[in-house]
Short mmCIF file of C-alpha atoms in Angstrom, two decimals:
data_model
loop_
_atom_site.label_atom_id
_atom_site.label_comp_id
_atom_site.label_asym_id
_atom_site.label_seq_id
_atom_site.Cartn_x
_atom_site.Cartn_y
_atom_site.Cartn_z
CA MET Y 1 -17.99 43.85 -42.39
CA PRO Y 2 -16.86 41.52 -39.50
CA VAL Y 3 -18.28 38.17 -39.35
CA GLN Y 4 -19.91 37.07 -36.24
CA ALA Y 5 -21.72 33.87 -34.97
CA THR Y 6 -25.26 34.16 -34.37
CA LYS Y 7 -27.34 31.51 -32.66
CA ILE Y 8 -30.84 30.80 -34.24
CA LYS Y 9 -33.52 28.25 -33.44
CA ILE Y 10 -33.25 25.32 -35.60
CA PRO Y 11 -36.50 24.15 -37.58
CA GLU Y 12 -37.83 20.96 -36.38
CA LYS Y 13 -36.64 19.21 -39.54
CA PHE Y 14 -33.27 19.82 -38.84
CA GLN Y 15 -33.49 18.56 -35.00
CA PRO Y 16 -31.19 15.75 -34.22
CA GLU Y 17 -32.64 12.55 -35.25
CA ARG Y 18 -33.51 9.95 -32.64
CA HIS Y 19 -31.61 6.70 -32.33
CA PRO Y 20 -33.10 4.00 -34.37
CA LYS Y 21 -34.43 1.23 -31.89
CA CYS Y 22 -31.68 -1.09 -32.71
CA TYR Y 23 -28.83 1.41 -32.77
CA PHE Y 24 -25.90 0.81 -30.39
CA PRO Y 25 -23.82 4.11 -29.43
CA ARG Y 26 -20.70 3.98 -31.73
CA ARG Y 27 -18.75 5.46 -28.57
CA TYR Y 28 -19.66 2.14 -26.60
CA ILE Y 29 -18.39 0.18 -29.57
CA ILE Y 30 -14.94 2.14 -29.27
CA THR Y 31 -14.91 1.41 -25.51
CA LEU Y 32 -15.52 -2.17 -25.84
CA LEU Y 33 -12.69 -2.61 -28.63
CA SER Y 34 -10.47 -0.53 -26.59
CA PHE Y 35 -11.40 -2.57 -23.39
CA PHE Y 36 -10.26 -5.79 -25.31
CA GLY Y 37 -7.15 -4.18 -26.96
CA MET Y 38 -5.84 -3.53 -23.30
CA PHE Y 39 -7.11 -6.90 -22.55
CA ASN Y 40 -4.83 -8.36 -25.29
CA VAL Y 41 -1.82 -6.26 -24.64
CA TYR Y 42 -1.71 -7.18 -20.84
CA ALA Y 43 -2.52 -10.83 -21.71
CA MET Y 44 0.46 -10.91 -24.16
CA ARG Y 45 2.67 -9.37 -21.55
CA VAL Y 46 2.07 -11.48 -18.65
CA ASN Y 47 1.74 -15.04 -20.15
CA LEU Y 48 5.35 -15.67 -20.26
CA SER Y 49 5.44 -15.27 -16.49
CA VAL Y 50 3.30 -18.49 -16.41
CA ALA Y 51 4.57 -20.25 -19.51
CA MET Y 52 8.13 -20.03 -18.22
CA VAL Y 53 7.27 -22.45 -15.22
CA ALA Y 54 6.70 -24.74 -17.98
CA MET Y 55 9.54 -23.74 -20.31
CA ILE Y 56 12.29 -24.39 -17.47
CA ASN Y 57 13.62 -28.02 -16.80
CA SER Y 58 14.30 -27.63 -13.13
CA THR Y 59 15.08 -31.27 -12.75
CA VAL Y 60 18.64 -30.56 -14.21
CA ASP Y 61 19.74 -28.05 -11.64
CA THR Y 62 22.90 -28.38 -9.88
CA SER Y 63 22.40 -30.80 -6.91
CA GLU Y 64 22.85 -27.93 -4.32
CA ASN Y 65 20.11 -25.78 -5.89
CA THR Y 66 17.72 -28.68 -6.41
CA THR Y 67 18.32 -29.77 -2.77
CA ARG Y 68 17.36 -26.34 -1.68
CA TYR Y 69 14.40 -26.05 -4.10
CA THR Y 70 12.89 -29.37 -2.86
CA ALA Y 71 13.61 -28.48 1.01
CA GLU Y 72 11.35 -25.61 1.06
CA CYS Y 73 8.00 -26.27 2.33
CA PRO Y 74 8.52 -30.13 1.61
CA LEU Y 75 5.12 -31.05 3.15
CA LEU Y 76 3.56 -29.12 0.40
CA ILE Y 77 4.93 -31.21 -2.24
CA HIS Y 78 2.67 -33.62 -3.94
CA GLU Y 79 3.64 -36.05 -6.51
CA ASP Y 80 1.71 -34.37 -9.29
CA THR Y 81 3.75 -31.13 -8.41
CA ARG Y 82 6.87 -32.91 -8.17
CA ASP Y 83 6.76 -34.88 -11.52
CA GLU Y 84 4.64 -32.13 -13.35
CA ASN Y 85 7.71 -30.88 -15.47
CA LYS Y 86 7.62 -34.85 -16.97
CA GLY Y 87 4.03 -33.83 -18.38
CA PHE Y 88 4.94 -30.62 -20.02
CA LYS Y 89 4.89 -30.64 -23.83
CA GLY Y 90 7.27 -28.58 -25.88
CA GLU Y 91 11.12 -27.97 -25.38
CA GLN Y 92 12.37 -27.22 -22.16
CA TYR Y 93 15.48 -25.03 -21.29
CA HIS Y 94 18.11 -24.94 -18.80
CA TRP Y 95 18.23 -21.27 -17.70
CA ASP Y 96 19.10 -20.16 -14.33
CA SER Y 97 17.20 -17.60 -12.15
CA LYS Y 98 19.58 -14.89 -13.69
CA THR Y 99 18.92 -15.66 -17.14
CA GLN Y 100 15.22 -15.89 -16.38
CA GLY Y 101 14.98 -12.49 -14.90
CA MET Y 102 16.78 -11.07 -17.84
CA ILE Y 103 14.51 -12.49 -20.18
CA LEU Y 104 11.33 -11.40 -18.18
CA GLY Y 105 12.90 -7.65 -17.92
CA ALA Y 106 13.63 -7.63 -21.69
CA PHE Y 107 10.18 -6.64 -22.51
CA PHE Y 108 10.54 -3.39 -20.50
CA TYR Y 109 13.75 -2.21 -22.49
CA GLY Y 110 11.55 -1.59 -25.62
CA TYR Y 111 8.37 -0.75 -23.35
CA VAL Y 112 9.83 2.65 -21.87
CA ILE Y 113 11.29 3.71 -24.98
CA THR Y 114 7.97 4.44 -27.11
CA GLN Y 115 6.10 5.74 -24.02
CA ILE Y 116 6.39 9.52 -24.88
CA PRO Y 117 6.74 8.92 -28.50
CA GLY Y 118 3.65 6.97 -28.72
CA GLY Y 119 1.65 9.98 -27.11
CA MET Y 120 3.14 12.40 -29.60
CA MET Y 121 2.54 10.40 -32.83
CA SER Y 122 -1.09 9.52 -31.64
CA GLU Y 123 -1.78 13.42 -31.73
CA LYS Y 124 0.00 13.72 -35.03
CA VAL Y 125 -1.04 10.95 -37.21
CA GLY Y 126 -4.26 9.74 -35.28
CA ALA Y 127 -4.42 7.31 -32.07
CA LYS Y 128 -6.50 4.79 -34.06
CA TRP Y 129 -3.68 3.30 -36.11
CA ILE Y 130 -0.86 3.98 -33.36
CA TYR Y 131 -2.85 2.09 -30.69
CA GLY Y 132 -4.06 -0.40 -33.00
CA GLY Y 133 -0.53 -0.81 -34.86
CA GLY Y 134 0.89 -1.26 -31.14
CA VAL Y 135 -1.41 -4.12 -30.45
CA LEU Y 136 -0.71 -5.83 -33.88
CA ILE Y 137 3.03 -5.37 -33.26
CA THR Y 138 2.73 -7.12 -29.83
CA ALA Y 139 0.66 -9.97 -31.46
CA ILE Y 140 3.18 -10.66 -34.35
CA PHE Y 141 6.08 -11.03 -31.97
CA SER Y 142 3.95 -13.13 -29.30
CA LEU Y 143 3.25 -15.52 -32.26
CA LEU Y 144 7.22 -15.57 -32.82
CA THR Y 145 7.92 -16.26 -29.27
CA PRO Y 146 8.39 -20.11 -29.45
CA LEU Y 147 10.48 -19.93 -32.59
CA ALA Y 148 12.83 -17.23 -31.11
CA ALA Y 149 13.06 -19.24 -27.69
CA SER Y 150 14.28 -22.37 -30.01
CA TRP Y 151 17.00 -20.18 -31.48
CA GLY Y 152 18.38 -19.14 -28.17
CA ILE Y 153 18.49 -16.55 -25.38
CA GLY Y 154 19.67 -13.76 -27.77
CA ALA Y 155 16.78 -14.16 -30.03
CA PHE Y 156 14.36 -14.74 -27.31
CA VAL Y 157 15.42 -11.52 -25.45
CA THR Y 158 15.51 -9.53 -28.85
CA VAL Y 159 11.62 -10.62 -29.52
CA ARG Y 160 10.81 -9.39 -26.21
CA VAL Y 161 12.26 -5.90 -26.43
CA LEU Y 162 10.45 -5.60 -30.00
CA GLU Y 163 7.41 -6.87 -28.20
CA GLY Y 164 7.74 -4.00 -25.78
CA LEU Y 165 8.24 -1.42 -28.24
CA GLY Y 166 4.95 -2.02 -29.86
CA GLU Y 167 3.00 -2.33 -26.45
CA GLY Y 168 4.76 0.83 -25.22
CA VAL Y 169 2.50 3.17 -27.37
CA THR Y 170 -0.77 1.88 -26.32
CA PHE Y 171 -1.26 3.44 -23.11
CA PRO Y 172 -0.38 6.93 -24.23
CA SER Y 173 -2.41 6.69 -27.52
CA MET Y 174 -5.43 5.52 -25.41
CA ASN Y 175 -5.44 8.75 -23.55
CA THR Y 176 -5.87 10.57 -27.23
CA ILE Y 177 -8.75 8.08 -28.14
CA ILE Y 178 -10.58 8.86 -24.93
CA SER Y 179 -10.13 12.29 -25.38
CA ASN Y 180 -11.78 12.02 -28.84
CA TRP Y 181 -14.76 10.10 -28.10
CA ALA Y 182 -15.49 10.43 -24.15
CA PRO Y 183 -18.09 12.82 -23.55
CA LYS Y 184 -17.13 14.88 -20.28
CA LEU Y 185 -19.78 13.51 -18.08
CA GLU Y 186 -18.94 9.97 -18.96
CA ARG Y 187 -15.13 10.10 -19.24
CA SER Y 188 -14.48 8.60 -15.74
CA ARG Y 189 -16.67 5.75 -16.44
CA ILE Y 190 -15.47 5.05 -19.98
CA SER Y 191 -11.61 5.54 -19.07
CA THR Y 192 -11.91 3.48 -15.97
CA PHE Y 193 -13.75 0.68 -18.15
CA ILE Y 194 -11.09 0.67 -20.79
CA HIS Y 195 -8.21 0.30 -18.51
CA THR Y 196 -9.88 -2.19 -16.51
CA GLY Y 197 -9.15 -4.29 -19.36
CA ALA Y 198 -5.55 -4.48 -18.21
CA GLN Y 199 -6.48 -6.01 -15.10
CA MET Y 200 -8.97 -8.54 -16.83
CA GLY Y 201 -6.12 -9.42 -19.33
CA ASN Y 202 -4.19 -10.64 -16.08
CA VAL Y 203 -6.99 -12.59 -14.53
CA PHE Y 204 -7.83 -14.37 -17.77
CA SER Y 205 -4.34 -15.07 -19.14
CA MET Y 206 -2.61 -16.44 -16.15
CA PRO Y 207 -5.26 -19.38 -15.69
CA ILE Y 208 -5.52 -19.92 -19.25
CA SER Y 209 -1.69 -20.15 -20.00
CA GLY Y 210 -1.44 -22.61 -17.05
CA TRP Y 211 -4.11 -24.84 -18.68
CA LEU Y 212 -2.64 -24.46 -22.26
CA SER Y 213 0.83 -25.04 -20.88
CA SER Y 214 0.01 -28.44 -19.22
CA SER Y 215 -2.27 -29.45 -22.56
CA ASP Y 216 -1.30 -31.05 -25.75
CA LEU Y 217 -2.70 -28.21 -27.82
CA LEU Y 218 -0.28 -26.91 -30.28
CA GLY Y 219 2.75 -28.40 -28.47
CA GLY Y 220 2.17 -27.54 -25.03
CA TRP Y 221 3.61 -24.17 -23.69
CA PRO Y 222 3.98 -22.83 -27.25
CA SER Y 223 0.14 -22.81 -27.57
CA VAL Y 224 0.21 -20.00 -25.09
CA PHE Y 225 1.83 -17.53 -27.35
CA TYR Y 226 0.13 -18.85 -30.38
CA VAL Y 227 -3.20 -18.30 -28.83
CA PHE Y 228 -3.05 -14.95 -27.20
CA GLY Y 229 -1.01 -13.90 -30.44
CA THR Y 230 -3.83 -15.00 -32.79
CA LEU Y 231 -6.48 -13.27 -30.50
CA GLY Y 232 -4.33 -9.98 -31.02
CA CYS Y 233 -4.60 -10.45 -34.79
CA LEU Y 234 -8.16 -10.92 -34.77
CA TRP Y 235 -8.68 -8.06 -32.65
CA PHE Y 236 -6.71 -5.59 -34.96
CA LEU Y 237 -9.04 -6.64 -37.92
CA LEU Y 238 -12.11 -5.75 -35.84
CA TRP Y 239 -10.33 -2.56 -34.63
CA SER Y 240 -9.27 -1.51 -38.50
CA ILE Y 241 -12.99 -1.99 -39.48
CA LEU Y 242 -15.05 -0.63 -36.75
CA VAL Y 243 -13.15 2.12 -35.50
CA TYR Y 244 -12.84 5.73 -36.58
CA GLU Y 245 -10.54 8.53 -35.53
CA THR Y 246 -13.32 11.03 -34.30
CA PRO Y 247 -17.08 10.90 -33.91
CA LYS Y 248 -17.18 13.45 -36.79
CA SER Y 249 -15.56 10.97 -39.09
CA HIS Y 250 -17.59 7.84 -38.15
CA PRO Y 251 -19.99 7.28 -41.10
CA GLY Y 252 -22.40 5.38 -39.03
CA ILE Y 253 -22.86 7.71 -36.00
CA SER Y 254 -26.38 9.18 -35.55
CA SER Y 255 -26.55 12.80 -35.55
CA ARG Y 256 -28.00 12.71 -31.96
CA GLU Y 257 -24.89 10.81 -30.36
CA LEU Y 258 -22.50 12.90 -32.46
CA GLN Y 259 -24.23 16.26 -30.96
CA HIS Y 260 -24.04 14.68 -27.68
CA ILE Y 261 -20.46 13.91 -27.81
CA GLN Y 262 -19.71 17.53 -29.21
CA LYS Y 263 -21.64 19.53 -26.75
CA ASN Y 264 -20.00 17.61 -23.72
CA LYS Y 265 -16.30 18.01 -24.52
CA ASP Y 266 -13.70 20.16 -22.92
CA ASP Y 267 -12.67 23.39 -25.47
CA LYS Y 268 -9.10 22.57 -26.70
CA PRO Y 269 -6.88 25.24 -27.65
CA GLN Y 270 -6.00 25.60 -31.28
CA LYS Y 271 -2.46 25.67 -30.76
CA LYS Y 272 -1.01 22.93 -28.81
CA PRO Y 273 0.53 24.03 -25.48
CA LYS Y 274 4.41 23.95 -25.19
CA VAL Y 275 5.85 21.53 -22.58
CA PRO Y 276 7.68 23.32 -19.86
CA TRP Y 277 10.30 20.59 -19.83
CA LEU Y 278 12.64 22.30 -17.54
CA THR Y 279 9.96 23.71 -15.05
CA LEU Y 280 8.60 20.04 -14.97
CA PHE Y 281 11.81 18.23 -13.83
CA THR Y 282 12.53 20.95 -11.27
CA SER Y 283 8.99 20.73 -9.71
CA LEU Y 284 8.89 18.72 -6.42
CA PRO Y 285 5.07 17.76 -6.68
CA MET Y 286 5.99 16.30 -10.22
CA TRP Y 287 8.87 14.44 -8.60
CA SER Y 288 6.67 13.26 -6.00
CA VAL Y 289 4.24 11.73 -8.65
CA ILE Y 290 7.35 10.01 -10.54
CA ILE Y 291 8.70 8.61 -7.26
CA ALA Y 292 5.24 7.19 -6.08
CA HIS Y 293 4.69 5.90 -9.94
CA ILE Y 294 8.21 4.12 -9.51
CA GLY Y 295 7.32 2.62 -6.17
CA HIS Y 296 3.88 1.32 -7.22
CA ASN Y 297 5.28 -0.13 -10.44
CA PHE Y 298 8.32 -1.60 -8.72
CA GLY Y 299 5.88 -3.80 -6.47
CA PHE Y 300 3.37 -4.27 -9.12
CA LEU Y 301 5.80 -5.51 -11.87
CA ILE Y 302 7.50 -7.94 -9.31
CA LEU Y 303 4.53 -9.51 -8.19
CA LEU Y 304 3.02 -9.49 -11.94
CA THR Y 305 6.19 -11.42 -13.42
CA GLU Y 306 7.70 -13.36 -10.50
CA LEU Y 307 4.50 -14.49 -8.32
CA PRO Y 308 4.22 -17.57 -10.55
CA THR Y 309 7.59 -18.50 -10.00
CA TYR Y 310 7.33 -18.21 -6.13
CA LEU Y 311 4.18 -20.00 -6.11
CA SER Y 312 5.76 -22.88 -7.91
CA SER Y 313 9.21 -22.97 -6.39
CA ILE Y 314 8.09 -22.22 -2.87
CA LEU Y 315 4.61 -23.22 -2.00
CA HIS Y 316 4.61 -25.99 -4.92
CA PHE Y 317 1.61 -25.42 -6.59
CA ASN Y 318 0.99 -27.01 -9.93
CA ILE Y 319 0.79 -24.88 -12.91
CA LYS Y 320 -2.91 -24.98 -13.32
CA SER Y 321 -3.35 -23.94 -9.82
CA ASN Y 322 -0.51 -21.46 -10.29
CA GLY Y 323 -2.38 -19.74 -12.90
CA LEU Y 324 -5.42 -19.39 -11.08
CA LEU Y 325 -3.84 -18.36 -7.77
CA SER Y 326 -1.67 -15.87 -9.61
CA ALA Y 327 -4.80 -14.17 -11.29
CA LEU Y 328 -6.69 -13.90 -7.91
CA PRO Y 329 -4.90 -10.70 -6.67
CA TYR Y 330 -5.91 -8.84 -9.70
CA ILE Y 331 -9.45 -9.73 -9.54
CA VAL Y 332 -9.60 -8.13 -6.12
CA GLU Y 333 -7.54 -5.18 -7.39
CA ALA Y 334 -10.02 -4.25 -10.00
CA ILE Y 335 -12.85 -4.30 -7.34
CA SER Y 336 -10.98 -2.35 -5.03
CA ALA Y 337 -9.90 0.19 -7.15
CA TRP Y 338 -13.46 1.01 -8.45
CA ILE Y 339 -14.46 1.18 -4.49
CA PHE Y 340 -11.55 3.71 -3.60
CA SER Y 341 -12.54 5.70 -6.46
CA PHE Y 342 -16.12 6.16 -5.45
CA CYS Y 343 -15.07 6.89 -1.97
CA ALA Y 344 -12.51 9.47 -3.12
CA ASP Y 345 -14.97 11.15 -5.26
CA ARG Y 346 -17.49 11.23 -2.22
CA LEU Y 347 -14.97 12.78 -0.03
CA ARG Y 348 -14.13 15.30 -2.70
CA HIS Y 349 -18.01 16.25 -3.17
CA SER Y 350 -18.34 16.34 0.71
CA GLY Y 351 -15.72 19.26 0.88
CA LYS Y 352 -14.55 17.98 4.28
CA LEU Y 353 -10.90 17.29 2.85
CA SER Y 354 -8.72 19.11 0.21
CA ILE Y 355 -7.92 17.39 -3.05
CA THR Y 356 -4.26 17.26 -1.97
CA THR Y 357 -5.31 15.28 1.12
CA ILE Y 358 -7.43 12.89 -0.55
CA ARG Y 359 -4.66 11.92 -2.81
CA LYS Y 360 -2.22 11.45 -0.27
CA VAL Y 361 -4.58 9.28 1.84
CA PHE Y 362 -5.44 6.93 -0.89
CA ASN Y 363 -1.98 6.89 -2.26
CA SER Y 364 -0.72 6.07 1.27
CA ILE Y 365 -3.19 2.95 1.48
CA GLY Y 366 -1.88 2.07 -1.77
CA LEU Y 367 1.81 1.77 -1.24
CA PHE Y 368 1.91 1.47 2.58
CA GLY Y 369 -0.83 -1.39 2.55
CA PRO Y 370 1.08 -3.85 0.08
CA ALA Y 371 4.53 -3.02 2.13
CA ALA Y 372 2.86 -4.41 5.33
CA CYS Y 373 1.56 -7.21 3.61
CA LEU Y 374 4.83 -8.48 2.09
CA LEU Y 375 6.66 -7.99 5.52
CA GLY Y 376 3.82 -10.54 6.61
CA VAL Y 377 4.61 -12.92 3.97
CA THR Y 378 8.11 -13.21 5.06
CA VAL Y 379 7.11 -14.55 8.68
CA SER Y 380 4.41 -16.63 7.18
CA GLY Y 381 6.21 -19.74 7.08
CA CYS Y 382 4.77 -22.49 4.84
CA ASN Y 383 1.09 -21.59 5.21
CA PRO Y 384 -0.36 -21.37 1.70
CA GLU Y 385 -3.60 -20.01 2.58
CA LEU Y 386 -2.13 -17.13 4.69
CA ILE Y 387 0.52 -16.25 2.04
CA ILE Y 388 -2.26 -16.41 -0.85
CA GLY Y 389 -4.29 -14.15 1.72
CA LEU Y 390 -1.65 -11.70 2.06
CA PHE Y 391 -0.72 -11.41 -1.42
CA THR Y 392 -4.34 -10.90 -2.30
CA LEU Y 393 -4.89 -8.17 0.34
CA ALA Y 394 -1.52 -6.34 -0.80
CA MET Y 395 -3.05 -6.00 -4.30
CA ALA Y 396 -6.47 -5.09 -2.86
CA LEU Y 397 -4.76 -2.20 -0.88
CA ASN Y 398 -2.77 -1.33 -3.93
CA GLY Y 399 -6.14 -0.20 -5.78
CA GLY Y 400 -5.77 3.00 -3.78
CA VAL Y 401 -3.08 4.32 -6.07
CA TYR Y 402 -5.70 4.68 -8.70
CA SER Y 403 -7.19 7.54 -6.60
CA GLY Y 404 -4.02 8.66 -5.45
CA PHE Y 405 -0.70 9.42 -7.70
CA ASN Y 406 -2.41 8.09 -10.81
CA VAL Y 407 -4.82 10.88 -11.31
CA THR Y 408 -2.66 13.73 -9.68
CA HIS Y 409 -1.32 14.15 -13.41
CA VAL Y 410 -4.67 15.56 -14.11
CA ASP Y 411 -4.99 17.48 -11.08
CA MET Y 412 -1.83 19.38 -11.46
CA ASN Y 413 -2.47 20.51 -15.09
CA PRO Y 414 -5.09 19.10 -17.16
CA ASP Y 415 -3.58 20.43 -20.44
CA LEU Y 416 -0.31 18.53 -20.09
CA ALA Y 417 -1.85 15.34 -18.33
CA GLY Y 418 -1.09 12.98 -21.22
CA THR Y 419 2.78 14.28 -21.37
CA THR Y 420 3.22 14.00 -17.78
CA PHE Y 421 1.76 10.55 -17.45
CA GLY Y 422 4.03 9.61 -20.44
CA ILE Y 423 7.03 11.19 -18.34
CA THR Y 424 6.14 8.94 -15.17
CA ASN Y 425 5.28 5.85 -16.84
CA ALA Y 426 8.53 5.75 -18.82
CA ILE Y 427 10.47 6.43 -15.94
CA SER Y 428 8.62 4.07 -13.42
CA ASN Y 429 8.48 1.18 -16.01
CA LEU Y 430 12.52 1.12 -15.73
CA SER Y 431 11.26 -1.10 -12.65
CA GLY Y 432 10.21 -3.91 -15.03
CA ILE Y 433 13.75 -4.15 -15.89
CA ILE Y 434 15.15 -3.63 -12.61
CA GLY Y 435 12.75 -5.98 -10.61
CA PRO Y 436 13.44 -9.26 -12.27
CA THR Y 437 16.99 -8.66 -11.98
CA VAL Y 438 16.76 -8.22 -8.38
CA VAL Y 439 14.71 -11.30 -8.07
CA GLY Y 440 17.49 -13.26 -10.39
CA TYR Y 441 20.31 -11.90 -8.16
CA PHE Y 442 18.71 -13.01 -4.82
CA THR Y 443 17.43 -16.39 -5.87
CA ALA Y 444 20.64 -17.29 -7.90
CA SER Y 445 21.85 -19.39 -5.12
CA GLY Y 446 18.57 -21.16 -4.77
CA ALA Y 447 14.71 -20.63 -4.58
CA THR Y 448 14.66 -20.64 -0.78
CA ARG Y 449 12.36 -18.82 1.52
CA ALA Y 450 15.33 -16.76 3.05
CA ASN Y 451 16.02 -15.67 -0.47
CA TRP Y 452 12.67 -14.63 -1.42
CA SER Y 453 12.16 -12.92 1.71
CA SER Y 454 15.04 -10.66 0.82
CA VAL Y 455 13.37 -9.71 -2.43
CA PHE Y 456 9.93 -8.89 -0.23
CA TYR Y 457 12.07 -6.74 2.00
CA ILE Y 458 13.38 -4.62 -0.60
CA THR Y 459 9.86 -4.46 -2.46
CA ALA Y 460 8.41 -3.40 1.05
CA GLY Y 461 11.19 -0.66 1.31
CA VAL Y 462 10.66 0.61 -2.12
CA TYR Y 463 6.77 0.92 -1.40
CA THR Y 464 7.40 2.94 1.90
CA VAL Y 465 10.11 5.16 0.76
CA CYS Y 466 8.14 6.11 -2.13
CA GLY Y 467 4.89 6.31 -0.40
CA ALA Y 468 6.44 8.61 2.13
CA PHE Y 469 8.11 10.87 -0.51
CA PHE Y 470 4.52 11.50 -2.19
CA ALA Y 471 2.86 12.05 1.42
CA MET Y 472 5.46 14.85 2.20
CA PHE Y 473 5.73 16.60 -1.26
CA ALA Y 474 2.87 16.08 -3.29
CA SER Y 475 0.22 18.45 -4.49
CA ALA Y 476 -3.01 17.88 -6.40
CA GLU Y 477 -3.43 21.90 -6.87
CA LEU Y 478 -2.87 23.49 -10.10
CA GLN Y 479 0.87 23.91 -10.46
CA PRO Y 480 2.60 27.36 -11.19
CA TRP Y 481 3.82 25.95 -14.37
CA ILE Y 482 0.40 25.82 -15.76
CA LYS Y 483 0.94 29.41 -16.88
CA HIS Y 484 3.31 28.19 -19.53
CA THR Y 485 0.23 26.73 -21.16
CA GLU Y 486 -2.17 29.68 -20.57
CA ASN Y 487 0.17 31.93 -22.65
CA ASP Y 488 -0.65 29.69 -25.52
CA THR Y 489 -4.11 29.41 -25.00
CA LYS Y 490 -5.24 32.80 -24.12
CA ASN Y 491 -5.53 34.25 -27.70
CA THR Y 492 -7.52 31.15 -29.12
CA LYS Y 493 -11.11 31.72 -30.60
CA PRO Y 494 -13.85 30.29 -28.88
CA GLU Y 495 -15.50 27.31 -30.48
CA LYS Y 496 -18.75 27.68 -31.99
CA SER Y 497 -21.88 26.34 -30.80
CA PHE Y 498 -23.05 23.11 -32.48
CA TYR Y 499 -26.03 24.96 -33.95
CA SER Y 500 -24.24 28.21 -34.71
CA ILE Y 501 -24.22 29.69 -38.28
CA GLU Y 502 -22.27 32.62 -39.69
CA THR Y 503 -24.19 35.84 -40.84
CA LYS Y 504 -22.89 38.85 -42.34
CA SER Y 505 -24.05 42.25 -40.73
#
């Protein structure tokens, strides 16, 4: 006789237990540790941007470049800024702007390689160890950074590439963790909170790196890498002990929380959908997301890696002020991203605009807005308040992309959202290699306002072209290539209810 699932009323003694008074939901522990994991990887990614100011001995540049350096905005130069290199602890290096650009971009050579493999491995062997291992590898090579720098440029670049390889798996594997642990009705909040850790990593890493670089702790600027590398290793210990792959495998989860998570998750096909690679790469809406992602990352990564250098060489901020001011735009961006996402959801619920229009509107704000601000910087002269204000406004407006292209992956095909994000993130992060190279090329003859203006013109142009492409060709509707996944899932058996039992008839 066939076996069928029959729902029955569960006796009171089998009802889910209520949480003990001191019980803290395990999914929130996972969320907090995931947040701090993102915090750590971004802190270890960007701390070099601030430490680089202390690592470079700018007093030994050629006389021509030194003249150009000090001639920019001379009224902003103070004695503490002019002589701050004399107070730096640790070895200093005679790297020109091209070499600095190569070092800053080296991280992304490794980072782009492990994007797609990271997502695939997390699904096969478990996201806990892929994500945790990625953070640990990044931390270990962060600790080795001062030693590698002392060995020479080749060793330094190699360590940065290896650091990128480790960090590259973190974002794709985090999507798997969220899928395992976040109930459907909490997914947006949990996902947004976790990814905000990256912004907070920027916010705290930059000023702390500035303070450490000018301190006597552990030799000055090397302490930047020792401190954040150690924090990453300590985080890994907590992650290893407290995190489990799935709610069902967690020995400390209450039956009530387990039921809540399992009853509020999307049904997943028993067979993993096949990826229609050819169809994806011949889809114009898919390319619109790729292009928009490229535009966002090009501008974002140039500001992330090069803003401290600009504030030091043009506006002559000392390294402590540099770190604080470099962090300010990311505080504002995190706040604005939350506001934009709330507005986008309200518009979607109102039904006044289609989902495609909503995505295009917010993506346009996120790309065209920063382009206008960067053009404003080029005509702002030596007004530090105005320039800092424009950089901050640029990042605030850039928060719109998180309600634009960044979620269009899910709109187009939820089943392949992880794969499509891995594709666009891998391609777009090539900007991390190209961006510093562009800056190094244009500032090779001197750190002048004219040379930096060329960098901002190019960045504004990339923002504009990529934003226009998305505005013309993007679609947030389900795409035709979703049929490739439907064929793989149409014969799957429905999952049993949490309280179903099998009976023979």
